[in-house]
Tab-separated table of C-alpha atoms in Angstrom:
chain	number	residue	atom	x	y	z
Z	14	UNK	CA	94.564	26.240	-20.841
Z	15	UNK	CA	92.010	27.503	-19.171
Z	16	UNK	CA	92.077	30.702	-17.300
Z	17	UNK	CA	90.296	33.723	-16.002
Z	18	UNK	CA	90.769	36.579	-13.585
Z	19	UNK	CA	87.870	36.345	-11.961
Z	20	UNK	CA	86.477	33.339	-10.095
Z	21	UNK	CA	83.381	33.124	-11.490
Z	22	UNK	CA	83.912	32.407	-15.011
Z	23	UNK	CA	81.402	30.245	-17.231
Z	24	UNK	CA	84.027	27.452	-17.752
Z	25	UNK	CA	82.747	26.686	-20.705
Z	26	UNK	CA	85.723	24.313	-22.141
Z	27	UNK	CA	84.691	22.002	-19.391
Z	28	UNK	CA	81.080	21.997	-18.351
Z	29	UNK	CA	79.314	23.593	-20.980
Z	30	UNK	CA	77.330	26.648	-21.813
Z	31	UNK	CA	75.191	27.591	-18.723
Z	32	UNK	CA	72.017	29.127	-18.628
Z	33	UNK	CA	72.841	31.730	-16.080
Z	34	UNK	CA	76.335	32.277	-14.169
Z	35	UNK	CA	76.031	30.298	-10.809
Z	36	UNK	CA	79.083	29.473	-8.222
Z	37	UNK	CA	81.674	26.994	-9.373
Z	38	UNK	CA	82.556	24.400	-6.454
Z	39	UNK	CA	86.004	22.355	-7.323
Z	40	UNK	CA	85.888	19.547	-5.594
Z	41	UNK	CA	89.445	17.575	-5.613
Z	42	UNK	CA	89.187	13.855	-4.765
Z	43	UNK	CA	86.060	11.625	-5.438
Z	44	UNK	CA	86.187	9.729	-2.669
Z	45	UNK	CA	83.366	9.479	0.119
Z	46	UNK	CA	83.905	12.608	1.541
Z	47	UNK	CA	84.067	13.793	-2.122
Z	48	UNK	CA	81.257	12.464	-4.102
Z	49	UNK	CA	78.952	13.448	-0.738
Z	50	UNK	CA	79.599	16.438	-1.214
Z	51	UNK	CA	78.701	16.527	-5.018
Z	52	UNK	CA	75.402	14.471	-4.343
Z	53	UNK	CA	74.638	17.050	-1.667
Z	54	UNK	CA	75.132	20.186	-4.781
Z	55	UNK	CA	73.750	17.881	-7.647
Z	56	UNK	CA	70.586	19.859	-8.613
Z	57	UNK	CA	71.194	23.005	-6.219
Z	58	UNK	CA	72.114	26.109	-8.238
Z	59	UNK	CA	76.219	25.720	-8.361
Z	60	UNK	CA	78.169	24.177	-11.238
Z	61	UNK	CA	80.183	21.516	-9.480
Z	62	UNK	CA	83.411	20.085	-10.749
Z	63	UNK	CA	85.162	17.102	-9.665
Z	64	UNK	CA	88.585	16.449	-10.312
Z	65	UNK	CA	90.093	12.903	-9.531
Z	66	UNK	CA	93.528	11.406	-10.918
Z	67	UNK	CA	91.261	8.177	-11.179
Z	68	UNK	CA	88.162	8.079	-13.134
Z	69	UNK	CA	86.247	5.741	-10.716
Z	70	UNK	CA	85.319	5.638	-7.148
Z	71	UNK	CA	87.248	2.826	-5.112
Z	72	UNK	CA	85.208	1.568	-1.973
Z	73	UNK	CA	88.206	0.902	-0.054
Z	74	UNK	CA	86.525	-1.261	2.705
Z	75	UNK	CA	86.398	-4.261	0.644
Z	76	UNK	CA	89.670	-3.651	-0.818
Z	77	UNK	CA	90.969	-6.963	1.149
Z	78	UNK	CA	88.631	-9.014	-0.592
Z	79	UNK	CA	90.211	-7.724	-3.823
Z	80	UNK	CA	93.698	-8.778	-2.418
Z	81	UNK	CA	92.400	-12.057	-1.011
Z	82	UNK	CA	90.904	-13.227	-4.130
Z	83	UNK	CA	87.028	-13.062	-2.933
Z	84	UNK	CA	86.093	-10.101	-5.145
Z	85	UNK	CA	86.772	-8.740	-8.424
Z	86	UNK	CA	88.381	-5.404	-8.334
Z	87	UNK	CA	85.195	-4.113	-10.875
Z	88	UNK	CA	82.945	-5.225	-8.330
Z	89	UNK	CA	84.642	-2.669	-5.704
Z	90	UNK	CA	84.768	0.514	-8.371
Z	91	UNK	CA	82.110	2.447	-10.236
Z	92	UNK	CA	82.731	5.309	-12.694
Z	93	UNK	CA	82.497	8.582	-11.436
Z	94	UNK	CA	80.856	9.730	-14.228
Z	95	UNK	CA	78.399	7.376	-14.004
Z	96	UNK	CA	77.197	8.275	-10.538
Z	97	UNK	CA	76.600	11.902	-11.329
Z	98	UNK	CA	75.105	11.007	-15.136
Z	99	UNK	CA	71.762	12.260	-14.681
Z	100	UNK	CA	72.577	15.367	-12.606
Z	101	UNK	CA	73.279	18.333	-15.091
Z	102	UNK	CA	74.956	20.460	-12.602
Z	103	UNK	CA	78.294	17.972	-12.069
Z	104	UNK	CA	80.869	17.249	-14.220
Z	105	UNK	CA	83.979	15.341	-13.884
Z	106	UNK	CA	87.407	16.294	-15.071
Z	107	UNK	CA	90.361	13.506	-15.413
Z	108	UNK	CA	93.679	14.392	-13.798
Z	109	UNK	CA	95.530	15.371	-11.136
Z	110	UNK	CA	95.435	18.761	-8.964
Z	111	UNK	CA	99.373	19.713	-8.428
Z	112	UNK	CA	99.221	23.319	-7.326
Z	113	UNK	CA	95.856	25.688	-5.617
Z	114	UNK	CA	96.242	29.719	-6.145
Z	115	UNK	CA	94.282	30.712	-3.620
Z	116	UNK	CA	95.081	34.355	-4.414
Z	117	UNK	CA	93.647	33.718	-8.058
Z	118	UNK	CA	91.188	30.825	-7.006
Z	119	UNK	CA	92.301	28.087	-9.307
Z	120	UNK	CA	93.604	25.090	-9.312
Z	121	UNK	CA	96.634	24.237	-11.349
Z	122	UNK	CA	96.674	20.664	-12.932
Z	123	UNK	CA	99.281	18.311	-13.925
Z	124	UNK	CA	99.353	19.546	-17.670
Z	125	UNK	CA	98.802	22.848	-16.196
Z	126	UNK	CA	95.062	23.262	-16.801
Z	127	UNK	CA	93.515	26.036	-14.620
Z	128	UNK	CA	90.136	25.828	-13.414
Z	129	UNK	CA	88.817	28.430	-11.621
Z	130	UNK	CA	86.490	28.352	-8.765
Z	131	UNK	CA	84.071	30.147	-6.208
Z	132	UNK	CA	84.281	27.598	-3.541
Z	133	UNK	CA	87.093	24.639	-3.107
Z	134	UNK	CA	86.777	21.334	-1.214
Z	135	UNK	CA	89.349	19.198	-0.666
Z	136	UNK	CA	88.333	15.825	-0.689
Z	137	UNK	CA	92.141	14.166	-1.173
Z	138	UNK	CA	91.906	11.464	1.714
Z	139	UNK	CA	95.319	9.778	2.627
Z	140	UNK	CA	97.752	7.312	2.100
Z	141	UNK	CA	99.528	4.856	4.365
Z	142	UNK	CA	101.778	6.412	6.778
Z	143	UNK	CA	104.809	4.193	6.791
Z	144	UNK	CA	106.182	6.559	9.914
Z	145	UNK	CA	109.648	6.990	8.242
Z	146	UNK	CA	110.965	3.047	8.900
Z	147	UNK	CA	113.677	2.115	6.242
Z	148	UNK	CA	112.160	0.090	3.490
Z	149	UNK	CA	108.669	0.122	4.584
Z	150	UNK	CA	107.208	2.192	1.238
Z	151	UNK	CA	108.917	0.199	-0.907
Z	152	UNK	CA	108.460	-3.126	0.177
Z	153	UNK	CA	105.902	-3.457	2.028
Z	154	UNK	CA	102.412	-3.154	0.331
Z	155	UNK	CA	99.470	-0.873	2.102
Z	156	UNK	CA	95.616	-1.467	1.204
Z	157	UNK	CA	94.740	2.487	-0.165
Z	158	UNK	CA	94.123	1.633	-3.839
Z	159	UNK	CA	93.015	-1.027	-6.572
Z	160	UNK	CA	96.676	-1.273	-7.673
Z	161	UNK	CA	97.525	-2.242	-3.721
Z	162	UNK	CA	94.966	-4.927	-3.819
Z	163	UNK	CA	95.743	-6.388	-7.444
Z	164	UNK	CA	99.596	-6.281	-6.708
Z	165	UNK	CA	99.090	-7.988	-3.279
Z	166	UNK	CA	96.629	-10.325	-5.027
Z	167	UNK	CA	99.896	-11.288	-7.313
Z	168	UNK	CA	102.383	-11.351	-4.718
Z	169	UNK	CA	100.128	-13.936	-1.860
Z	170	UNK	CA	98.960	-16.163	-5.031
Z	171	UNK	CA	102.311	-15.669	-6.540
Z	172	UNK	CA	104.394	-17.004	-3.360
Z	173	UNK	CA	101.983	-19.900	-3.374
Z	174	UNK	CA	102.618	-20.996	-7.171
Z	175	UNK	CA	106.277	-20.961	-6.224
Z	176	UNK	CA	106.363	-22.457	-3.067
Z	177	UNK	CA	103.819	-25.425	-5.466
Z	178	UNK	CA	106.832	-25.615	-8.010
Z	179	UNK	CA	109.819	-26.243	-5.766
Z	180	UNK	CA	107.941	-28.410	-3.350
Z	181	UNK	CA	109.645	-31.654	-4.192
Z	182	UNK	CA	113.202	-30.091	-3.936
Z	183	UNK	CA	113.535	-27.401	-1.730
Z	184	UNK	CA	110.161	-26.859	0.416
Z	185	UNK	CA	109.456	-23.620	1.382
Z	186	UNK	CA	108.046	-22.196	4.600
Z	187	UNK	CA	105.866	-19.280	4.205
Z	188	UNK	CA	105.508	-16.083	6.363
Z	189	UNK	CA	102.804	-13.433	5.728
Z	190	UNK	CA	103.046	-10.492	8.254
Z	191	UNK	CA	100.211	-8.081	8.525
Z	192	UNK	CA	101.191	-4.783	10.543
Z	193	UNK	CA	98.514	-3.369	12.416
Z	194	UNK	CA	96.015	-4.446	14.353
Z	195	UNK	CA	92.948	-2.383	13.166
Z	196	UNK	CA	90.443	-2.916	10.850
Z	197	UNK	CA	92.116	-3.232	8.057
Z	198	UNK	CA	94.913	-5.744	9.409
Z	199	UNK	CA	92.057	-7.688	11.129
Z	200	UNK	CA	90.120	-8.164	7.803
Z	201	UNK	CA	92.889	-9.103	5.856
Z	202	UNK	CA	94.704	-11.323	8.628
Z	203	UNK	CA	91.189	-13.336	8.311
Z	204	UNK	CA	90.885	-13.490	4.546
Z	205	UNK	CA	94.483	-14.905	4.079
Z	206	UNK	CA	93.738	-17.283	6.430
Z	207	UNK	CA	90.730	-18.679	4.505
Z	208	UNK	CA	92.839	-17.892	0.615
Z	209	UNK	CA	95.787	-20.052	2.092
Z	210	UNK	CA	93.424	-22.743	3.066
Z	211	UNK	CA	91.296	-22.681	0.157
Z	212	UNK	CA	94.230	-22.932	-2.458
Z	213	UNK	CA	95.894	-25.594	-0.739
Z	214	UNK	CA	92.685	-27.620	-0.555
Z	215	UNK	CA	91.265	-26.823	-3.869
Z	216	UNK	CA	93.619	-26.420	-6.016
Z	217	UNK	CA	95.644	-29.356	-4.843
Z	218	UNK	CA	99.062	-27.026	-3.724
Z	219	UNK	CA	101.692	-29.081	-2.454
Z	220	UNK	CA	101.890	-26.957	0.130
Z	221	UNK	CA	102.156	-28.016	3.949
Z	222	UNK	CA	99.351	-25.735	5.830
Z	223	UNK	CA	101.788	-26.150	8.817
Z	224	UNK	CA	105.108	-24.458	6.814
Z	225	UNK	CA	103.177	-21.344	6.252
Z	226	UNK	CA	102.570	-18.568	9.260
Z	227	UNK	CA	100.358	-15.477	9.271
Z	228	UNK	CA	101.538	-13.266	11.461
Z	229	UNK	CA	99.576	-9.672	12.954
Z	230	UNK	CA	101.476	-7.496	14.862
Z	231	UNK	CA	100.916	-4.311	16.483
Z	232	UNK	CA	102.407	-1.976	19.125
Z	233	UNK	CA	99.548	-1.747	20.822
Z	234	UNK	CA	98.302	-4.279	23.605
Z	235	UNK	CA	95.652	-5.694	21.909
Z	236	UNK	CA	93.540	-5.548	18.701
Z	237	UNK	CA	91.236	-2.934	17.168
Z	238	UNK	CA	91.266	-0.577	19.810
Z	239	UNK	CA	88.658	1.880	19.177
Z	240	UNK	CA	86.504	-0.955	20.018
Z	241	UNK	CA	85.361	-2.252	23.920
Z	242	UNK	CA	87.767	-5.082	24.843
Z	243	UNK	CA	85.815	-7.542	24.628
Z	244	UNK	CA	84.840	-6.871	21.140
Z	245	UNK	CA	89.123	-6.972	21.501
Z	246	UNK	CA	89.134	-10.250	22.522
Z	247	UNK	CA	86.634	-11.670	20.497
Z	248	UNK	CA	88.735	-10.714	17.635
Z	249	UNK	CA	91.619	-12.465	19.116
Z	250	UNK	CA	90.152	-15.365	19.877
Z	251	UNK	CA	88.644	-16.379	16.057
Z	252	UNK	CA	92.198	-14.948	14.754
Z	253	UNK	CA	94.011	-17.359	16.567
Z	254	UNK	CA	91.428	-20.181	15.701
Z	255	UNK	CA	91.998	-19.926	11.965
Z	256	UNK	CA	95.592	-20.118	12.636
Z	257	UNK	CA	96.470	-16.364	12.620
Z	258	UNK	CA	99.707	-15.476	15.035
Z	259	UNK	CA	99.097	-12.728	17.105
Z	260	UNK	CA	101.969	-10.701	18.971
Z	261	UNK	CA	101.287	-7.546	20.709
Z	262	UNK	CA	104.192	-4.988	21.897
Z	263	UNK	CA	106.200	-5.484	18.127
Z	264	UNK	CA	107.654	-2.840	16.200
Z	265	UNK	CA	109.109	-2.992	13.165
Z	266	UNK	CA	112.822	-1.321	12.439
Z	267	UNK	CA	113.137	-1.990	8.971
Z	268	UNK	CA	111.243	-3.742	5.807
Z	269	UNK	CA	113.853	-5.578	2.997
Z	270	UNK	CA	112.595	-7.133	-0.247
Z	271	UNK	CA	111.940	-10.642	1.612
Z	272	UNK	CA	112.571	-9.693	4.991
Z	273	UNK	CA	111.658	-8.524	8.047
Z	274	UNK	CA	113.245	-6.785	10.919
Z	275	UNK	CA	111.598	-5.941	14.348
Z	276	UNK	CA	112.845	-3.616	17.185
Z	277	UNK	CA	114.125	-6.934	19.425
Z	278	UNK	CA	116.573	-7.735	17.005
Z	279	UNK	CA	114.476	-10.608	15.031
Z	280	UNK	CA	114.528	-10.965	11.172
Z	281	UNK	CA	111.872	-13.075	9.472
Z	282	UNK	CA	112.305	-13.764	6.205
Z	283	UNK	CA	108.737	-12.979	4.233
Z	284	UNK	CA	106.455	-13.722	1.219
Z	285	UNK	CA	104.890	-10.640	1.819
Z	286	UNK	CA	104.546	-7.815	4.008
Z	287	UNK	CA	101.106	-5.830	4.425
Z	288	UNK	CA	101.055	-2.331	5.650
Z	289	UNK	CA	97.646	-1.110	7.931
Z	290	UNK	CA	99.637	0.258	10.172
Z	291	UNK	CA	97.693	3.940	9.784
Z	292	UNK	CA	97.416	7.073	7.196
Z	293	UNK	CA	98.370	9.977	6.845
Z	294	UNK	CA	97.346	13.344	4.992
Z	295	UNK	CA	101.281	14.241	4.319
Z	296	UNK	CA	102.116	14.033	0.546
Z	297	UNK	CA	99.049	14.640	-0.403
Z	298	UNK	CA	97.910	17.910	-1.649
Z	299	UNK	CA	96.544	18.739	1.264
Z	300	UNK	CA	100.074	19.890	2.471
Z	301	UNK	CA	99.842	22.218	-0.757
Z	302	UNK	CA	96.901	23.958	0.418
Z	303	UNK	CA	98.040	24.844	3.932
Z	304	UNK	CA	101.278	25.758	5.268
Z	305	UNK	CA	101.006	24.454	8.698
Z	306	UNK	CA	99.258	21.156	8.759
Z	307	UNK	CA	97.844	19.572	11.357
Z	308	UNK	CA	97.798	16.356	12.987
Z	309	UNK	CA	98.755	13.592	10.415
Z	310	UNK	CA	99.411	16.388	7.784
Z	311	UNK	CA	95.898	17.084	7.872
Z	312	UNK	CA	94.212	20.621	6.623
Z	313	UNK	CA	92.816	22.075	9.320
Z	314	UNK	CA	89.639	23.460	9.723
Z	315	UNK	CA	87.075	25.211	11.537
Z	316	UNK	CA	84.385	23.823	13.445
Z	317	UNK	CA	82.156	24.458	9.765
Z	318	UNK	CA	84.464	22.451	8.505
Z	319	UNK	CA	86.270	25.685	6.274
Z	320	UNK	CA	89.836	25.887	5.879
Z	321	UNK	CA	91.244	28.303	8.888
Z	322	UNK	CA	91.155	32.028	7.347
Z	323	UNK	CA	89.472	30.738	3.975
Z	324	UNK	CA	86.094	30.825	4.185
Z	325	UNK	CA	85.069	29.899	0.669
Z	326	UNK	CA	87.196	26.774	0.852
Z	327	UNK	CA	86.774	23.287	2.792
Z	328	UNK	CA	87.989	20.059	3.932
Z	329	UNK	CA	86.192	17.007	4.380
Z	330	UNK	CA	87.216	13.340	5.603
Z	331	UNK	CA	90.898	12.010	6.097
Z	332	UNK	CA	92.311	14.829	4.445
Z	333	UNK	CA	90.735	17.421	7.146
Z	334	UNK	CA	91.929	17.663	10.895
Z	335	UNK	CA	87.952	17.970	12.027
Z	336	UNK	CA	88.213	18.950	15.345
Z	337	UNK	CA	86.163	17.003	17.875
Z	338	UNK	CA	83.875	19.225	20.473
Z	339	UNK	CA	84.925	16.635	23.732
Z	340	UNK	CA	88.630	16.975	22.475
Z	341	UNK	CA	91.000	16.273	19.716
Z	342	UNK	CA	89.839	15.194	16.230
Z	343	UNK	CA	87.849	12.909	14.593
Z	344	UNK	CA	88.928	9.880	13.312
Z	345	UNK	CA	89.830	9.049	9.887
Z	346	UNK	CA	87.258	6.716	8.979
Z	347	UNK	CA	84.379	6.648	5.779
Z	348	UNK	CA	81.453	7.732	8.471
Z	349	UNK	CA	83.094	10.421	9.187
Z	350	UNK	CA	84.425	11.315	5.541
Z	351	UNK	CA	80.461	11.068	4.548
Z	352	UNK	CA	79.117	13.332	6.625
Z	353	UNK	CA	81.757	15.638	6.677
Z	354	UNK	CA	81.376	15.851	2.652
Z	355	UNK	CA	77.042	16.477	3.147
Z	356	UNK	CA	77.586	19.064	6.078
Z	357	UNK	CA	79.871	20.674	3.655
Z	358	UNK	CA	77.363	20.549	0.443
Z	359	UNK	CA	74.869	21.991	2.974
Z	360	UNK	CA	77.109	24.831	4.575
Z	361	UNK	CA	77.852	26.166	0.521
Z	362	UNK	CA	74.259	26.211	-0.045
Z	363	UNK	CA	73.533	28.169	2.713
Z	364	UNK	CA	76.259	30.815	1.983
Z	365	UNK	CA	74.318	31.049	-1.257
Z	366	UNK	CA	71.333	31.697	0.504
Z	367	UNK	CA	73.478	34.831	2.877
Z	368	UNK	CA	73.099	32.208	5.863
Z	369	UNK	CA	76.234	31.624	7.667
Z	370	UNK	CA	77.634	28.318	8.251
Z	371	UNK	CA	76.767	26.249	10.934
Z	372	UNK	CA	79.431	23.666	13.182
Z	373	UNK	CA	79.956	20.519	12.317
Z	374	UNK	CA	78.382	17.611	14.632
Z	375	UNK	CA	79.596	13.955	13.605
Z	376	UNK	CA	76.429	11.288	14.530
Z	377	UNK	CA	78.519	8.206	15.758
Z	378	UNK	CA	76.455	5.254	14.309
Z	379	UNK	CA	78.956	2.807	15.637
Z	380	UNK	CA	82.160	0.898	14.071
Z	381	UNK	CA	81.865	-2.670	12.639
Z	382	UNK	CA	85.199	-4.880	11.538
Z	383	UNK	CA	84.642	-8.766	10.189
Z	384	UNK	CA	87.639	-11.605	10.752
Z	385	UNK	CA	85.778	-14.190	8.896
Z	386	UNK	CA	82.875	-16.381	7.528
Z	387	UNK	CA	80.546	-16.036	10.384
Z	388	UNK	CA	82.510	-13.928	12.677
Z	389	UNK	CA	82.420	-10.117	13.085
Z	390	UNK	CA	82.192	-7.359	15.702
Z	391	UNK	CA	79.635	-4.690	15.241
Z	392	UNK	CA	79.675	-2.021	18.509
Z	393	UNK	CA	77.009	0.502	18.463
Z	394	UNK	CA	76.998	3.915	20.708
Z	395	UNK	CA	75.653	3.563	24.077
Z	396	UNK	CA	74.814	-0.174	23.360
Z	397	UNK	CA	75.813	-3.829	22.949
Z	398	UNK	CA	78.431	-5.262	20.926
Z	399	UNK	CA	76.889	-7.878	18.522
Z	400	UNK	CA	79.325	-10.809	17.627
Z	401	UNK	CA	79.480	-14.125	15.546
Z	402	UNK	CA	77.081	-14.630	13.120
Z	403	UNK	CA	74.695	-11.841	13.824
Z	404	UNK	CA	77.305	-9.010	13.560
Z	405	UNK	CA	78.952	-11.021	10.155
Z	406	UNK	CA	75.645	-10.063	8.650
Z	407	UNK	CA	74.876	-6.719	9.653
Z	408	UNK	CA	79.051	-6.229	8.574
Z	409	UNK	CA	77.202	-7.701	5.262
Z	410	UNK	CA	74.293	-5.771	4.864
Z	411	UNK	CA	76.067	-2.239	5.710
Z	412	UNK	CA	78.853	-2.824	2.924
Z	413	UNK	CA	76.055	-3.334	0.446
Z	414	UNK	CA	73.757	-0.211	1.329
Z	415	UNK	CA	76.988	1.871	1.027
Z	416	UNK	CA	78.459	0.126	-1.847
Z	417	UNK	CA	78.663	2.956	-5.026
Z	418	UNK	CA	76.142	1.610	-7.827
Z	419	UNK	CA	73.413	-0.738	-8.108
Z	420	UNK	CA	75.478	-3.268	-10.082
Z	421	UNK	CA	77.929	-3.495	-7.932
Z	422	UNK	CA	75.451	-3.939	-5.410
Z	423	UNK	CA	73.993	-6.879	-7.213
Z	424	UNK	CA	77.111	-8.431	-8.240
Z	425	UNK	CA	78.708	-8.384	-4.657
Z	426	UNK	CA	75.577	-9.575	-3.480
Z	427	UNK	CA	75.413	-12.621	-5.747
Z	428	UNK	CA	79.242	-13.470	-5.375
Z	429	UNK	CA	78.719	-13.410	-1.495
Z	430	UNK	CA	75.942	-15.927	-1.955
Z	431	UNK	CA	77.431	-18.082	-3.920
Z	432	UNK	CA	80.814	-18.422	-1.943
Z	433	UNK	CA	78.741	-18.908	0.626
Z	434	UNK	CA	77.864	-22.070	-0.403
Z	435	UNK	CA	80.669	-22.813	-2.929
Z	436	UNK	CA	83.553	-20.825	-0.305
Z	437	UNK	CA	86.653	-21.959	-3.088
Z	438	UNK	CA	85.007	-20.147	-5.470
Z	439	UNK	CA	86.818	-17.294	-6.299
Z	440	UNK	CA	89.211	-14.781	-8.556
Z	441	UNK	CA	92.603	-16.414	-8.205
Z	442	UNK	CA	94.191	-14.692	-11.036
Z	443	UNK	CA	97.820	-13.876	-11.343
Z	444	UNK	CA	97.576	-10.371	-13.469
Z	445	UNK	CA	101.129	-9.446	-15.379
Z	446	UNK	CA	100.556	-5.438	-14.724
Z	447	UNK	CA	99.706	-5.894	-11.488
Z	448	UNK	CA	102.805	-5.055	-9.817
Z	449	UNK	CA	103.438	-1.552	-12.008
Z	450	UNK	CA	99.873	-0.706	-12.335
Z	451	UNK	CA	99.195	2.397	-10.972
């Protein structure tokens, strides 16, 4: 184990011999908020630390393409280690935080490791928030991880393959419910669409396109709603064009193995059921750290973005409650995660420096969500909302530039291409492990 009394120990067992003692940052969670704020301490004088159950960075906004067969779930993951390999100041450590001492300053891991630190970030983002509705965590199946997106990947090709082998005696109708109506459920209502018709065409399913529904619902009265309506209704429209059943006003009761029950009494039977109905913070360690959570089971924070009566520990991204100077809090989205995690690399170089730290000030550089192959809403601040094929691009071009690793760049970029032209195309594998990996 690894343990000292005082915070600023040389940590030698997992960084290496230093040439001088400088502050140890833990950061937990390599995520965007996360790995922001390493890059932001990579070559400053602090030994940085980050500490992630996973060894690789997922970029969770093109976790539906995993699930919908368009991309590989390599091309959406890049070692951690890999991203910091030429900065000598970071290191990475493999495992899981369980416990913080903040009395001590360390943090406890799973095999009860202690590492000790000067200054802590929490960087643990969140999980799907399945508000408490019987069934819903263990049937349904959220989009937070590459084992979500490999296991639905199984279960939508899987429910194809069978409904293909018992065609000629018992023919199967198919339901697919997405709940939630923002981004995520959007995306992914769209890329089924195109998966169900691809598979029937291409790989010659005997499958009537007719006998299988996709269904979005949400309790809200219409579709991504931090967007302008008519962004709204754009959406709407090219949903219901590829076939995508829309129903506004639903909630959902309960979630069984192959069915579906909503608050008016109906229950669908279902292939599948896919959760983006919203995270939460709760579970997470981030309810470890603080007693009294905010909003969502967040960790709140000061305007610096410091934990409330800590000042030599943070919060960045979905796991912090970032309060919002026109009211309420930020939302939990990768913009904000980002520059949460560089205000926070700059605020623990300027305590270094005996500055104080400055309040945090989010630069909105507006919200984009695609539905399909030339459709996509892109809505900047203070100005227009770009649609159809010019928005589907800049959706494109922004997922690239913020895509972790050049080869992943390059690879996503060259599968694009190609399905542009070649749209069956695609990873339609049925993996064994996907359903227990973790």
């Amino acid at each position: 184990m690894i343990k000292s009394d005082m915070a600023m120990t040389s940590m030698t067992a997992l960084t290496g011999p230093d040439p001088a003692p400088s502050p140890h940052v833990v950061i937990v969670g390599g995520g965007f908020g996360g790995l922001e704020v390493a890059r932001g301490l990579a070559g400053q004088r602090v030994r940085v630390t980050i500490v992630d159950r996973h060894n690789f960075h997922t970029f969770l906004p093109l976790l539906y393409q995993v699930a919908t067969a368009m991309l590989e779930p390599a091309e959406v993951a890049y070692p951690i280690r890999t991203v910091f390999g030429k900065a000598d100041n970071v290191r990475f450590r493999h495992g899981q935080v369980r416990h913080v001492d903040h009395e001590r300053q360390v943090v406890v891991l799973g095999d009860d490791t202690e590492i000790a630190y000067d200054h802590l970030v929490i960087a643990t983002g969140a999980t799907a928030a399945f508000f408490g509705i019987p069934g819903a965590s263990q049937h349904a199946i959220p989009l937070y991880s590459l084992a979500d997106a490999r296991r639905l990947r199984n279960r939508l090709l899987s429910s194809l393959e069978h409904a293909d082998a018992v065609a000629d005696t018992a023919p199967l109708g198919l339901n697919f419910v997405i709940v939630g109506g923002g981004p995520t459920g959007v995306e992914t209502s769209g890329a089924l669409s195109e998966l169900i018709k691809t598979v029937i065409k291409r790989d010659g399913l005997r499958l009537d396109p007719t006998r299988v529904r996709i269904i979005l619902v949400d309790m809200a009265p219409r579709l991504l709603t931090p967007f302008p309506e008519k962004a709204s209704a754009y959406a709407l429209k090219e949903l219901e064009r590829m076939g995508v059943e829309v129903e506004f006003g639903r909630s959902v009761v309960e979630v069984e193995e192959h069915a579906i029950r909503f608050a008016d009494g109906e229950r669908l039977r279902v292939a599948a059921v896919i959760w983006a109905a919203g995270v939460t913070a709760t579970g997470t360690l981030a309810t470890d750290v603080q007693a009294d959570a905010g909003p969502g089971g967040r960790v709140r924070v000061s305007p610096s973005l410091q934990i409330l009566d800590r000042p030599h520990e943070w919060a960045v991204g979905d796991a912090a409650a970032i309060p919002n100077p026109d009211g309420g809090y930020y939302p939990q989205l990768a913009p904000v995660a980002m520059q949460s995690g560089r205000h926070v690399a700059a605020q623990i170089v300027r305590q270094g420096e005996g500055k104080p730290p400055l309040p945090f000030k989010f630069h909105n550089k507006g919200i984009m969500a695609t539905i399909g192959r030339h459709a996509a809403v892109a809505t900047l601040p203070k100005g227009p909302t770009v649609k159809g094929t010019l928005g589907w691009i800049a959706w494109l071009g922004l997922h690239l530039w913020y895509l972790v690793g050049f080869r992943n760049k390059l690879r996503v970029m060259i599968n694009w291409t190609w399905r542009y032209f070649d749209w069956p195309s695609g990873p339609r594998l049925i993996v064994a492990d996907a359903e227990t990996a973790d």
